[in-house]
mmCIF file of C-alpha atoms in Angstrom:
data_model
loop_
_atom_site.group_PDB
_atom_site.id
_atom_site.type_symbol
_atom_site.label_atom_id
_atom_site.label_comp_id
_atom_site.label_asym_id
_atom_site.label_seq_id
_atom_site.Cartn_x
_atom_site.Cartn_y
_atom_site.Cartn_z
ATOM 1 C CA UNK A 1 116.047 133.481 92.026
ATOM 2 C CA UNK A 2 116.666 129.839 92.855
ATOM 3 C CA UNK A 3 113.596 127.586 92.728
ATOM 4 C CA UNK A 4 113.250 124.237 94.479
ATOM 5 C CA UNK A 5 111.112 121.503 92.907
ATOM 6 C CA UNK A 6 110.216 118.679 95.272
ATOM 7 C CA UNK A 7 108.686 115.422 94.019
ATOM 8 C CA UNK A 8 109.628 111.758 94.401
ATOM 9 C CA UNK A 9 108.981 111.313 90.660
ATOM 10 C CA UNK A 10 111.903 112.261 88.432
ATOM 11 C CA UNK A 11 109.399 112.626 85.609
ATOM 12 C CA UNK A 12 107.280 115.151 87.467
ATOM 13 C CA UNK A 13 110.323 117.164 88.546
ATOM 14 C CA UNK A 14 111.343 117.399 84.876
ATOM 15 C CA UNK A 15 107.833 118.380 83.752
ATOM 16 C CA UNK A 16 107.503 121.131 86.355
ATOM 17 C CA UNK A 17 110.994 122.423 85.592
ATOM 18 C CA UNK A 18 110.107 122.522 81.906
ATOM 19 C CA UNK A 19 106.926 124.526 82.642
ATOM 20 C CA UNK A 20 108.972 127.122 84.508
ATOM 21 C CA UNK A 21 111.253 127.697 81.537
ATOM 22 C CA UNK A 22 108.323 129.605 79.990
ATOM 23 C CA UNK A 23 108.781 132.148 82.797
ATOM 24 C CA UNK A 24 112.577 132.154 82.293
ATOM 25 C CA UNK A 25 112.944 130.421 85.667
ATOM 26 C CA UNK A 26 115.954 128.239 84.917
ATOM 27 C CA UNK A 27 117.933 128.251 88.163
ATOM 28 C CA UNK A 28 116.205 125.166 89.557
ATOM 29 C CA UNK A 29 117.267 122.626 92.168
ATOM 30 C CA UNK A 30 115.514 119.348 92.862
ATOM 31 C CA UNK A 31 114.649 117.314 95.946
ATOM 32 C CA UNK A 32 113.102 113.828 96.004
ATOM 33 C CA UNK A 33 111.342 114.005 99.359
ATOM 34 C CA UNK A 34 110.376 116.360 102.143
ATOM 35 C CA UNK A 35 113.528 115.778 104.168
ATOM 36 C CA UNK A 36 115.720 116.727 101.205
ATOM 37 C CA UNK A 37 113.547 119.805 100.706
ATOM 38 C CA UNK A 38 114.011 120.985 104.297
ATOM 39 C CA UNK A 39 117.760 120.431 103.993
ATOM 40 C CA UNK A 40 117.869 122.282 100.664
ATOM 41 C CA UNK A 41 116.158 125.432 101.940
ATOM 42 C CA UNK A 42 118.604 125.588 104.823
ATOM 43 C CA UNK A 43 121.636 125.027 102.604
ATOM 44 C CA UNK A 44 121.025 127.763 100.007
ATOM 45 C CA UNK A 45 118.798 130.779 99.365
ATOM 46 C CA UNK A 46 115.588 129.502 97.754
ATOM 47 C CA UNK A 47 113.093 131.993 96.384
ATOM 48 C CA UNK A 48 110.239 129.650 95.456
ATOM 49 C CA UNK A 49 109.281 126.053 96.274
ATOM 50 C CA UNK A 50 107.000 123.725 94.321
ATOM 51 C CA UNK A 51 106.195 120.729 96.504
ATOM 52 C CA UNK A 52 104.468 117.401 96.023
ATOM 53 C CA UNK A 53 102.415 116.044 98.938
ATOM 54 C CA UNK A 54 102.810 112.269 98.990
ATOM 55 C CA UNK A 55 106.488 111.383 99.214
ATOM 56 C CA UNK A 56 108.474 108.796 101.160
ATOM 57 C CA UNK A 57 110.650 109.726 104.137
ATOM 58 C CA UNK A 58 108.862 113.042 104.771
ATOM 59 C CA UNK A 59 105.640 114.165 103.087
ATOM 60 C CA UNK A 60 105.231 117.539 101.462
ATOM 61 C CA UNK A 61 102.809 118.752 104.125
ATOM 62 C CA UNK A 62 105.305 117.792 106.841
ATOM 63 C CA UNK A 63 108.085 119.552 104.964
ATOM 64 C CA UNK A 64 105.905 122.635 104.501
ATOM 65 C CA UNK A 65 105.272 122.837 108.237
ATOM 66 C CA UNK A 66 108.955 122.250 108.999
ATOM 67 C CA UNK A 67 110.026 125.033 106.633
ATOM 68 C CA UNK A 68 107.527 127.463 108.109
ATOM 69 C CA UNK A 69 108.667 126.454 111.621
ATOM 70 C CA UNK A 70 112.139 127.612 110.538
ATOM 71 C CA UNK A 71 110.549 131.031 109.940
ATOM 72 C CA UNK A 72 111.227 130.787 106.216
ATOM 73 C CA UNK A 73 108.717 132.815 104.258
ATOM 74 C CA UNK A 74 109.490 132.009 100.623
ATOM 75 C CA UNK A 75 106.391 131.221 98.552
ATOM 76 C CA UNK A 76 105.526 127.513 98.552
ATOM 77 C CA UNK A 77 103.129 126.036 95.996
ATOM 78 C CA UNK A 78 101.808 122.510 96.568
ATOM 79 C CA UNK A 79 101.682 120.434 93.348
ATOM 80 C CA UNK A 80 99.751 117.269 94.119
ATOM 81 C CA UNK A 81 97.035 114.750 93.290
ATOM 82 C CA UNK A 82 95.406 115.535 96.664
ATOM 83 C CA UNK A 83 92.376 117.378 95.313
ATOM 84 C CA UNK A 84 89.920 117.258 98.205
ATOM 85 C CA UNK A 85 88.860 120.653 99.588
ATOM 86 C CA UNK A 86 89.982 119.587 103.060
ATOM 87 C CA UNK A 87 93.506 118.928 101.776
ATOM 88 C CA UNK A 88 93.708 122.290 100.050
ATOM 89 C CA UNK A 89 92.586 124.049 103.229
ATOM 90 C CA UNK A 90 95.038 122.022 105.303
ATOM 91 C CA UNK A 91 97.907 123.077 103.046
ATOM 92 C CA UNK A 92 96.925 126.736 103.058
ATOM 93 C CA UNK A 93 96.536 126.731 106.852
ATOM 94 C CA UNK A 94 99.968 125.092 107.124
ATOM 95 C CA UNK A 95 101.520 127.928 105.165
ATOM 96 C CA UNK A 96 101.255 127.072 101.486
ATOM 97 C CA UNK A 97 100.759 130.094 99.240
ATOM 98 C CA UNK A 98 99.066 128.316 96.365
ATOM 99 C CA UNK A 99 97.935 124.910 95.152
ATOM 100 C CA UNK A 100 98.139 123.060 91.822
ATOM 101 C CA UNK A 101 96.249 119.803 91.334
ATOM 102 C CA UNK A 102 97.638 117.058 89.099
ATOM 103 C CA UNK A 103 96.929 116.529 86.261
ATOM 104 C CA UNK A 104 97.628 120.048 85.081
ATOM 105 C CA UNK A 105 98.164 121.958 81.885
ATOM 106 C CA UNK A 106 101.526 123.692 81.667
ATOM 107 C CA UNK A 107 99.758 127.040 81.196
ATOM 108 C CA UNK A 108 98.057 126.556 84.572
ATOM 109 C CA UNK A 109 101.413 126.015 86.295
ATOM 110 C CA UNK A 110 102.821 129.136 84.650
ATOM 111 C CA UNK A 111 99.819 131.189 85.732
ATOM 112 C CA UNK A 112 99.864 129.914 89.325
ATOM 113 C CA UNK A 113 103.573 130.700 89.651
ATOM 114 C CA UNK A 114 103.084 134.168 88.173
ATOM 115 C CA UNK A 115 100.131 134.798 90.509
ATOM 116 C CA UNK A 116 102.050 133.560 93.551
ATOM 117 C CA UNK A 117 105.134 135.647 92.847
ATOM 118 C CA UNK A 118 103.021 138.734 92.139
ATOM 119 C CA UNK A 119 101.249 138.397 95.474
ATOM 120 C CA UNK A 120 104.603 137.986 97.192
ATOM 121 C CA UNK A 121 106.009 141.065 95.441
ATOM 122 C CA UNK A 122 108.747 139.005 93.798
ATOM 123 C CA UNK A 123 109.946 139.857 90.302
ATOM 124 C CA UNK A 124 110.276 137.176 87.670
ATOM 125 C CA UNK A 125 113.775 136.625 86.227
ATOM 126 C CA UNK A 126 114.473 139.151 83.526
ATOM 127 C CA UNK A 127 111.794 141.575 84.741
ATOM 128 C CA UNK A 128 112.905 145.225 85.036
ATOM 129 C CA UNK A 129 114.008 146.170 88.546
ATOM 130 C CA UNK A 130 111.097 147.490 90.530
ATOM 131 C CA UNK A 131 108.555 145.568 88.485
ATOM 132 C CA UNK A 132 106.796 142.629 90.108
ATOM 133 C CA UNK A 133 105.687 139.422 88.403
ATOM 134 C CA UNK B 1 82.579 95.039 92.207
ATOM 135 C CA UNK B 2 80.158 97.944 92.330
ATOM 136 C CA UNK B 3 80.199 99.597 88.892
ATOM 137 C CA UNK B 4 79.917 103.036 90.507
ATOM 138 C CA UNK B 5 83.616 102.681 91.296
ATOM 139 C CA UNK B 6 84.579 102.536 87.605
ATOM 140 C CA UNK B 7 83.460 105.983 86.477
ATOM 141 C CA UNK B 8 85.843 107.991 88.697
ATOM 142 C CA UNK B 9 88.780 106.129 87.161
ATOM 143 C CA UNK B 10 87.499 106.519 83.618
ATOM 144 C CA UNK B 11 87.033 110.252 84.186
ATOM 145 C CA UNK B 12 90.464 110.508 85.762
ATOM 146 C CA UNK B 13 92.086 108.858 82.727
ATOM 147 C CA UNK B 14 90.227 111.303 80.493
ATOM 148 C CA UNK B 15 91.435 114.266 82.554
ATOM 149 C CA UNK B 16 95.030 113.078 82.466
ATOM 150 C CA UNK B 17 95.097 112.548 78.706
ATOM 151 C CA UNK B 18 93.295 115.798 78.027
ATOM 152 C CA UNK B 19 95.499 118.004 80.208
ATOM 153 C CA UNK B 20 98.945 116.414 80.163
ATOM 154 C CA UNK B 21 98.989 114.272 77.010
ATOM 155 C CA UNK B 22 97.037 116.723 74.846
ATOM 156 C CA UNK B 23 94.702 114.137 73.362
ATOM 157 C CA UNK B 24 91.441 112.361 74.017
ATOM 158 C CA UNK B 25 91.239 108.901 75.559
ATOM 159 C CA UNK B 26 88.114 107.274 74.173
ATOM 160 C CA UNK B 27 86.433 104.482 76.090
ATOM 161 C CA UNK B 28 86.043 101.413 73.895
ATOM 162 C CA UNK B 29 84.803 98.464 75.989
ATOM 163 C CA UNK B 30 84.272 97.460 79.613
ATOM 164 C CA UNK B 31 84.667 93.756 80.417
ATOM 165 C CA UNK B 32 85.803 91.342 83.083
ATOM 166 C CA UNK B 33 89.575 91.102 82.740
ATOM 167 C CA UNK B 34 91.628 88.059 81.760
ATOM 168 C CA UNK B 35 94.345 87.918 84.426
ATOM 169 C CA UNK B 36 96.982 86.670 81.973
ATOM 170 C CA UNK B 37 98.973 89.402 80.250
ATOM 171 C CA UNK B 38 99.484 87.947 76.794
ATOM 172 C CA UNK B 39 101.535 90.587 75.034
ATOM 173 C CA UNK B 40 104.645 92.592 75.743
ATOM 174 C CA UNK B 41 103.256 95.335 77.891
ATOM 175 C CA UNK B 42 104.069 97.815 80.623
ATOM 176 C CA UNK B 43 101.817 97.763 83.675
ATOM 177 C CA UNK B 44 101.618 100.555 86.217
ATOM 178 C CA UNK B 45 100.039 99.211 89.421
ATOM 179 C CA UNK B 46 98.894 101.123 92.463
ATOM 180 C CA UNK B 47 96.940 100.141 95.548
ATOM 181 C CA UNK B 48 94.158 101.940 97.356
ATOM 182 C CA UNK B 49 93.203 101.326 100.959
ATOM 183 C CA UNK B 50 90.698 102.578 103.466
ATOM 184 C CA UNK B 51 86.947 102.091 103.537
ATOM 185 C CA UNK B 52 87.311 101.233 99.839
ATOM 186 C CA UNK B 53 90.292 99.066 98.943
ATOM 187 C CA UNK B 54 91.712 97.536 95.807
ATOM 188 C CA UNK B 55 94.142 97.919 92.966
ATOM 189 C CA UNK B 56 94.322 100.008 89.821
ATOM 190 C CA UNK B 57 96.437 99.213 86.783
ATOM 191 C CA UNK B 58 97.270 101.076 83.595
ATOM 192 C CA UNK B 59 98.404 98.602 80.934
ATOM 193 C CA UNK B 60 100.186 99.903 77.841
ATOM 194 C CA UNK B 61 101.528 98.074 74.794
ATOM 195 C CA UNK B 62 105.133 99.141 74.228
ATOM 196 C CA UNK B 63 104.426 101.390 71.181
ATOM 197 C CA UNK B 64 101.685 103.220 73.091
ATOM 198 C CA UNK B 65 103.744 103.729 76.219
ATOM 199 C CA UNK B 66 106.683 105.171 74.310
ATOM 200 C CA UNK B 67 104.453 107.696 72.540
ATOM 201 C CA UNK B 68 102.601 108.497 75.770
ATOM 202 C CA UNK B 69 105.804 109.094 77.706
ATOM 203 C CA UNK B 70 107.208 111.300 74.937
ATOM 204 C CA UNK B 71 104.024 113.373 75.001
ATOM 205 C CA UNK B 72 103.972 113.444 78.814
ATOM 206 C CA UNK B 73 107.590 114.433 79.356
ATOM 207 C CA UNK B 74 108.406 116.263 76.128
ATOM 208 C CA UNK B 75 111.515 114.094 75.802
ATOM 209 C CA UNK B 76 112.273 111.326 73.266
ATOM 210 C CA UNK B 77 111.369 107.815 74.435
ATOM 211 C CA UNK B 78 112.773 105.100 72.163
ATOM 212 C CA UNK B 79 113.150 102.250 74.619
ATOM 213 C CA UNK B 80 111.641 101.177 77.932
ATOM 214 C CA UNK B 81 114.222 102.532 80.362
ATOM 215 C CA UNK B 82 114.068 103.974 83.868
ATOM 216 C CA UNK B 83 112.686 107.273 82.536
ATOM 217 C CA UNK B 84 109.775 105.425 80.938
ATOM 218 C CA UNK B 85 109.020 103.317 84.003
ATOM 219 C CA UNK B 86 109.175 106.393 86.225
ATOM 220 C CA UNK B 87 106.736 108.152 83.900
ATOM 221 C CA UNK B 88 104.334 105.179 83.931
ATOM 222 C CA UNK B 89 104.421 105.170 87.728
ATOM 223 C CA UNK B 90 103.491 108.837 87.730
ATOM 224 C CA UNK B 91 100.706 108.307 85.176
ATOM 225 C CA UNK B 92 99.014 105.622 87.301
ATOM 226 C CA UNK B 93 99.582 107.743 90.420
ATOM 227 C CA UNK B 94 97.748 110.668 88.800
ATOM 228 C CA UNK B 95 94.867 108.447 87.642
ATOM 229 C CA UNK B 96 94.479 106.970 91.123
ATOM 230 C CA UNK B 97 94.683 110.395 92.749
ATOM 231 C CA UNK B 98 92.048 111.861 90.475
ATOM 232 C CA UNK B 99 89.717 108.940 91.114
ATOM 233 C CA UNK B 100 90.310 109.111 94.872
ATOM 234 C CA UNK B 101 89.181 112.727 94.916
ATOM 235 C CA UNK B 102 85.997 111.771 93.072
ATOM 236 C CA UNK B 103 85.345 108.750 95.294
ATOM 237 C CA UNK B 104 86.006 110.673 98.493
ATOM 238 C CA UNK B 105 82.991 112.815 97.729
ATOM 239 C CA UNK B 106 80.892 109.757 98.419
ATOM 240 C CA UNK B 107 82.923 107.726 100.878
ATOM 241 C CA UNK B 108 85.417 108.146 103.705
ATOM 242 C CA UNK B 109 89.036 109.087 102.865
ATOM 243 C CA UNK B 110 91.264 106.580 101.074
ATOM 244 C CA UNK B 111 95.035 106.371 100.816
ATOM 245 C CA UNK B 112 97.123 105.502 97.790
ATOM 246 C CA UNK B 113 100.194 103.285 97.813
ATOM 247 C CA UNK B 114 103.503 103.886 96.063
ATOM 248 C CA UNK B 115 103.127 102.724 92.434
ATOM 249 C CA UNK B 116 104.905 99.726 90.938
ATOM 250 C CA UNK B 117 105.755 99.153 87.290
ATOM 251 C CA UNK B 118 105.949 95.717 85.686
ATOM 252 C CA UNK B 119 107.296 94.964 82.227
ATOM 253 C CA UNK B 120 106.936 91.717 80.365
ATOM 254 C CA UNK B 121 104.619 89.217 78.751
ATOM 255 C CA UNK B 122 103.058 85.878 79.516
ATOM 256 C CA UNK B 123 102.690 86.614 83.210
ATOM 257 C CA UNK B 124 99.528 86.599 85.274
ATOM 258 C CA UNK B 125 98.214 89.473 87.335
ATOM 259 C CA UNK B 126 95.699 88.028 89.762
ATOM 260 C CA UNK B 127 93.171 89.903 91.847
ATOM 261 C CA UNK B 128 92.619 89.024 95.517
ATOM 262 C CA UNK B 129 90.075 86.236 96.038
ATOM 263 C CA UNK B 130 87.375 88.697 97.091
ATOM 264 C CA UNK B 131 87.797 90.888 94.007
ATOM 265 C CA UNK B 132 87.122 90.907 90.282
ATOM 266 C CA UNK B 133 89.186 92.828 87.765
ATOM 267 C CA UNK B 134 87.161 95.053 85.506
ATOM 268 C CA UNK B 135 89.007 96.073 82.359
ATOM 269 C CA UNK B 136 88.295 99.258 80.448
ATOM 270 C CA UNK B 137 89.764 99.416 76.960
ATOM 271 C CA UNK B 138 90.690 102.858 75.646
ATOM 272 C CA UNK B 139 91.783 104.208 72.290
ATOM 273 C CA UNK B 140 93.786 107.363 71.765
ATOM 274 C CA UNK B 141 95.939 108.988 69.097
ATOM 275 C CA UNK B 142 98.923 107.595 71.032
ATOM 276 C CA UNK B 143 97.564 104.053 70.709
ATOM 277 C CA UNK B 144 95.328 101.662 72.647
ATOM 278 C CA UNK B 145 95.706 100.931 76.339
ATOM 279 C CA UNK B 146 93.750 99.438 79.214
ATOM 280 C CA UNK B 147 92.677 100.467 82.663
ATOM 281 C CA UNK B 148 92.007 97.714 85.179
ATOM 282 C CA UNK B 149 90.254 98.300 88.456
ATOM 283 C CA UNK B 150 89.358 96.047 91.308
ATOM 284 C CA UNK B 151 87.759 97.766 94.259
ATOM 285 C CA UNK B 152 85.459 96.839 97.080
ATOM 286 C CA UNK B 153 84.611 97.526 100.684
#
């Protein structure tokens, strides 16, 4: 399963990618803004997206809506400093499957990814066939 | 500057250090800031705008920032390079974001600018004429650092 990590901060992309190694998610591609994210999901099969909100060129919420408008249903988790309840609701109504607020502990990222993939009926890498996350 | 604006930033720094740097940031002093940066330091600067506007800065001595970035990223940091400056930008972004969420409970929504990172010594960081910098000194196992805030309506 290929995972897309979207954040304008190289540091944050590295941190999130490192968190996912705990789940043996190692096939990871990066995008630095929403426009790159929309292009990436159209260019290759992406099974999971972790998306920042505030980015130049195209924000994460705009990219989320654009991806859903393309009828793409892969799980998308917002990873952002936008912590207000209204923002969380806006993201969920726009099609996000889950939400992680920065700052975060790596265990919280792992748990949110596991929870999201379980709900979507997607197996983690290395899981026996037929078993979900 | 209304002192009620300081606490959200202090709490946000505490949250960041606790969750992503695995240590406590202990508040030491709160004073009016000297605008001149006397020592070799790294400054992460970010602006806030909206009904409340101003600037937030995280100021790290070089030894502190290298340890903080290593802890933050899990990668060695021996010199102030683009990885370190990118990490500092993200640190100040997270502090500002956490404070914004706390402030928005009391005020109308604010927006946060793209962060900037400045490295050097002997330069002056001035606040706008309507504002006063408040400086909060912290200690941590990674070393001392400062938070500066200037906010107003």
